Amino acid sequence: MPALDRSALAERYHAVKASLPPHVTLVAVSKTRTVEEIKALYDLGHRAFGENYPQELRDKQPLLPADIEWHFIGHLQSNKVKYIAPFAHLVHGVDGEKLLDELDKRAGQSQRVQNVLLQAHIAQEETKHGFSAVEIRDLSTLPWRWNNLRLRGLMGMASNTGDQRQVKHEFEGLARLFKELKAGEAGTGPAFDTLSMGMSGDAPLAIAAGSTLVRIGTAIFGERG
Ligand SMILES: *Cc1c(COP(=O)(O)O)cnc(C)c1O
């Protein structure tokens, strides 16, 4: 493995930070990155990291400082919730009621309130996960029955396409739904404050559409090997 280039990492990190408006939270996506790489970014003052794979996160978490805020951003299967439930700060990709049930149960066992985002299916690809807009409206306006879960907002991933108009259209649709629910009297409440959309390739479009949190990996850590 090549030695870690700390000054290149610092340069990329500060460039990404400088490109974000102050109201947008940066989650550094550290999937496949080593503990050493994560610690190097931590030493630059960064605290919010995002991971995609439950076992990978379970293994890394105890090796890194306890004040890291771990975001789980990947597709989560119910049988893997136990690996991250004791410490996850925010679970972004919640895409089914069975998963909500399991997250609620495990949060209760850990005596925690778990912050969650509902994932909206906004892309054209069938392979992406998430609820439809109708399902999200129902879940967030009907009485919330998961007492150990706090609904913090929505998450979405745009189509993987070079068509900027398509990506913009998808982000704007999700932002409209987010604003509608945030403004609504029913269900959501003041904790509903997070719209997680935008990655290295499409963050500027996501921010222009109203994102409050971007998940950025390659622009900070370099290409994944
Ligand atoms: C990998 C990943 C990211 C980061 O992607 P980059 O292109 O490396 O910035 C963001 N969100 C999700 C859900 C991911 O899986």
XYZ file of C-alpha atoms and ligand atoms in Angstrom:
240
model
C 0.000 0.000 0.000
C 1.401 3.450 -0.887
C 2.158 5.763 2.039
C -0.658 8.078 2.960
C -0.156 11.540 1.429
C -1.453 13.759 4.231
C -0.852 17.050 2.475
C -2.770 15.956 -0.640
C -5.619 14.773 1.592
C -5.645 18.092 3.452
C -5.671 20.020 0.192
C -8.627 18.059 -1.234
C -10.525 18.279 2.059
C -10.107 22.044 2.378
C -11.121 22.530 -1.270
C -14.325 20.528 -0.683
C -15.067 22.425 2.547
C -14.535 25.754 0.796
C -17.009 24.787 -1.930
C -19.875 24.206 0.512
C -22.233 26.877 1.851
C -22.118 27.069 5.672
C -25.575 25.489 6.150
C -24.577 22.283 4.324
C -23.188 19.430 6.454
C -20.306 17.421 5.016
C -20.243 13.671 5.589
C -16.913 12.211 4.445
C -17.649 8.840 2.861
C -14.972 6.481 4.130
C -16.128 3.104 2.783
C -13.103 0.962 1.793
C -10.728 3.559 3.327
C -8.265 2.465 5.981
C -8.406 3.420 9.634
C -5.224 5.413 9.003
C -6.876 7.475 6.235
C -9.898 8.161 8.426
C -7.688 9.146 11.356
C -5.757 11.542 9.098
C -8.983 13.348 8.197
C -10.037 13.292 11.843
C -6.734 14.980 12.708
C -7.688 17.804 10.333
C -10.734 18.364 12.555
C -13.356 16.373 10.677
C -15.870 14.341 12.694
C -18.722 13.130 10.421
C -17.975 9.976 8.437
C -20.219 7.789 6.276
C -19.959 4.046 5.719
C -21.882 1.631 3.475
C -21.174 -1.828 4.838
C -22.345 -2.843 8.338
C -19.550 -5.289 9.148
C -16.884 -2.909 7.859
C -18.277 -0.155 10.074
C -18.574 -2.488 13.081
C -14.904 -3.427 12.665
C -13.577 0.115 12.179
C -15.607 1.926 14.830
C -13.750 0.610 17.916
C -10.369 1.418 16.319
C -11.185 5.110 15.896
C -11.921 8.002 18.278
C -15.227 7.795 20.135
C -16.361 11.293 19.165
C -16.696 10.411 15.468
C -20.280 10.729 14.224
C -20.893 7.632 12.136
C -23.447 7.908 9.352
C -24.705 4.710 7.808
C -25.420 5.567 4.178
C -25.619 2.190 2.425
C -28.400 -0.276 1.806
C -29.144 -1.893 5.163
C -30.578 -5.373 5.573
C -32.584 -6.012 8.739
C -30.294 -8.839 9.847
C -27.291 -6.456 9.832
C -28.855 -3.695 11.942
C -27.365 -5.191 15.114
C -23.829 -4.341 13.969
C -24.421 -0.595 13.889
C -27.365 -0.024 16.265
C -25.246 0.613 19.399
C -23.563 3.716 17.980
C -24.842 4.944 14.568
C -25.466 8.695 14.630
C -27.795 8.767 11.607
C -29.067 5.960 9.372
C -29.701 7.431 5.913
C -30.960 4.631 3.687
C -34.114 3.452 5.441
C -36.223 1.898 2.703
C -38.787 -0.433 4.296
C -41.117 -0.824 7.264
C -39.486 -4.074 8.304
C -36.202 -2.188 8.570
C -37.882 0.522 10.662
C -39.213 -2.215 12.969
C -35.761 -3.753 13.408
C -34.015 -0.384 13.912
C -36.639 0.496 16.528
C -36.186 -2.790 18.366
C -32.375 -2.554 18.407
C -32.398 1.112 19.427
C -34.622 0.129 22.354
C -32.213 -2.627 23.366
C -29.315 -0.131 23.276
C -31.435 2.438 25.154
C -30.847 4.967 22.416
C -32.980 7.138 20.221
C -31.884 6.412 16.673
C -31.948 9.215 14.096
C -33.161 8.031 10.684
C -33.783 9.362 7.192
C -36.279 7.781 4.825
C -34.727 7.002 1.461
C -36.765 8.195 -1.499
C -36.554 6.387 -4.807
C -35.887 9.284 -7.151
C -33.629 7.725 -9.804
C -34.748 6.051 -12.987
C -32.687 2.960 -12.208
C -34.718 0.049 -10.852
C -31.666 -1.124 -8.916
C -31.746 1.824 -6.512
C -33.688 1.420 -3.282
C -36.237 3.586 -1.543
C -39.839 4.476 -0.838
C -42.097 6.221 -3.350
C -43.230 9.791 -2.629
C -46.688 8.462 -1.716
C -45.245 6.010 0.804
C -43.057 8.730 2.334
C -46.023 11.086 2.695
C -47.973 8.338 4.463
C -45.137 7.356 6.785
C -44.355 10.890 7.831
C -47.924 12.152 8.263
C -49.579 9.109 9.876
C -48.867 8.699 13.601
C -45.235 7.637 13.970
C -45.243 4.222 15.616
C -41.492 3.679 16.078
C -40.930 5.170 19.522
C -37.143 4.713 19.558
C -36.643 6.284 16.115
C -36.525 9.989 15.389
C -37.361 10.895 11.806
C -34.838 13.545 10.784
C -35.585 13.900 7.076
C -35.064 12.340 3.674
C -32.228 10.909 1.604
C -31.979 10.286 -2.124
C -29.586 9.315 -4.879
C -30.012 10.681 -8.373
C -29.658 8.595 -11.527
C -26.095 7.781 -12.448
C -26.144 9.710 -15.721
C -24.292 12.535 -17.427
C -27.643 14.170 -18.125
C -27.492 17.143 -15.740
C -31.081 18.139 -16.476
C -32.293 14.730 -15.350
C -30.243 14.858 -12.123
C -31.439 18.403 -11.386
C -35.037 17.339 -11.986
C -34.702 14.413 -9.560
C -33.083 16.514 -6.829
C -35.686 19.247 -7.203
C -38.509 16.716 -6.896
C -37.071 15.344 -3.672
C -36.457 18.844 -2.295
C -40.109 19.745 -2.952
C -41.273 16.680 -1.028
C -38.891 17.516 1.830
C -40.165 21.109 2.043
C -43.766 19.989 1.881
C -43.294 17.581 4.801
C -41.197 20.018 6.794
C -43.895 22.675 6.466
C -46.685 20.192 7.260
C -48.391 20.257 10.633
C -48.734 16.490 10.929
C -46.088 14.088 12.070
C -42.723 15.506 11.283
C -41.999 18.285 13.825
C -38.903 20.447 14.307
C -36.416 17.553 14.225
C -37.237 17.035 10.537
C -34.299 19.088 9.322
C -32.058 16.992 7.065
C -32.130 16.510 3.307
C -29.259 14.170 2.410
C -28.498 14.433 -1.290
C -25.368 14.969 -3.347
C -22.100 13.063 -3.802
C -18.723 13.997 -5.348
C -20.101 14.150 -8.885
C -23.403 15.917 -8.299
C -23.084 17.918 -5.053
C -23.375 21.366 -6.714
C -26.695 20.395 -8.345
C -27.949 18.916 -5.066
C -27.012 22.039 -3.094
C -28.647 24.331 -5.645
C -31.823 22.258 -5.266
C -31.834 22.535 -1.448
C -29.651 19.786 0.023
C -28.623 20.262 3.671
C -26.101 17.379 3.760
C -23.736 16.005 1.125
C -22.000 12.610 1.202
C -18.577 12.962 -0.395
C -15.942 10.259 -0.802
C -13.679 10.450 -3.849
C -13.361 14.254 -3.898
C -11.794 14.007 -0.423
C -9.970 10.663 -0.321
C -9.200 10.236 -4.050
C -10.390 7.453 -6.345
C -11.360 4.222 -4.615
C -8.916 1.421 -5.454
C -20.110 5.816 -2.128
C -21.279 6.680 -1.810
C -21.174 8.083 -1.744
C -19.886 8.823 -2.077
O -19.604 8.726 -3.419
P -18.372 9.555 -4.058
O -18.689 9.552 -5.500
O -17.153 8.802 -3.700
O -18.403 10.914 -3.467
C -22.281 8.810 -1.358
N -23.458 8.218 -1.061
C -23.614 6.889 -1.122
C -24.926 6.292 -0.774
C -22.531 6.075 -1.502
O -22.703 4.750 -1.586
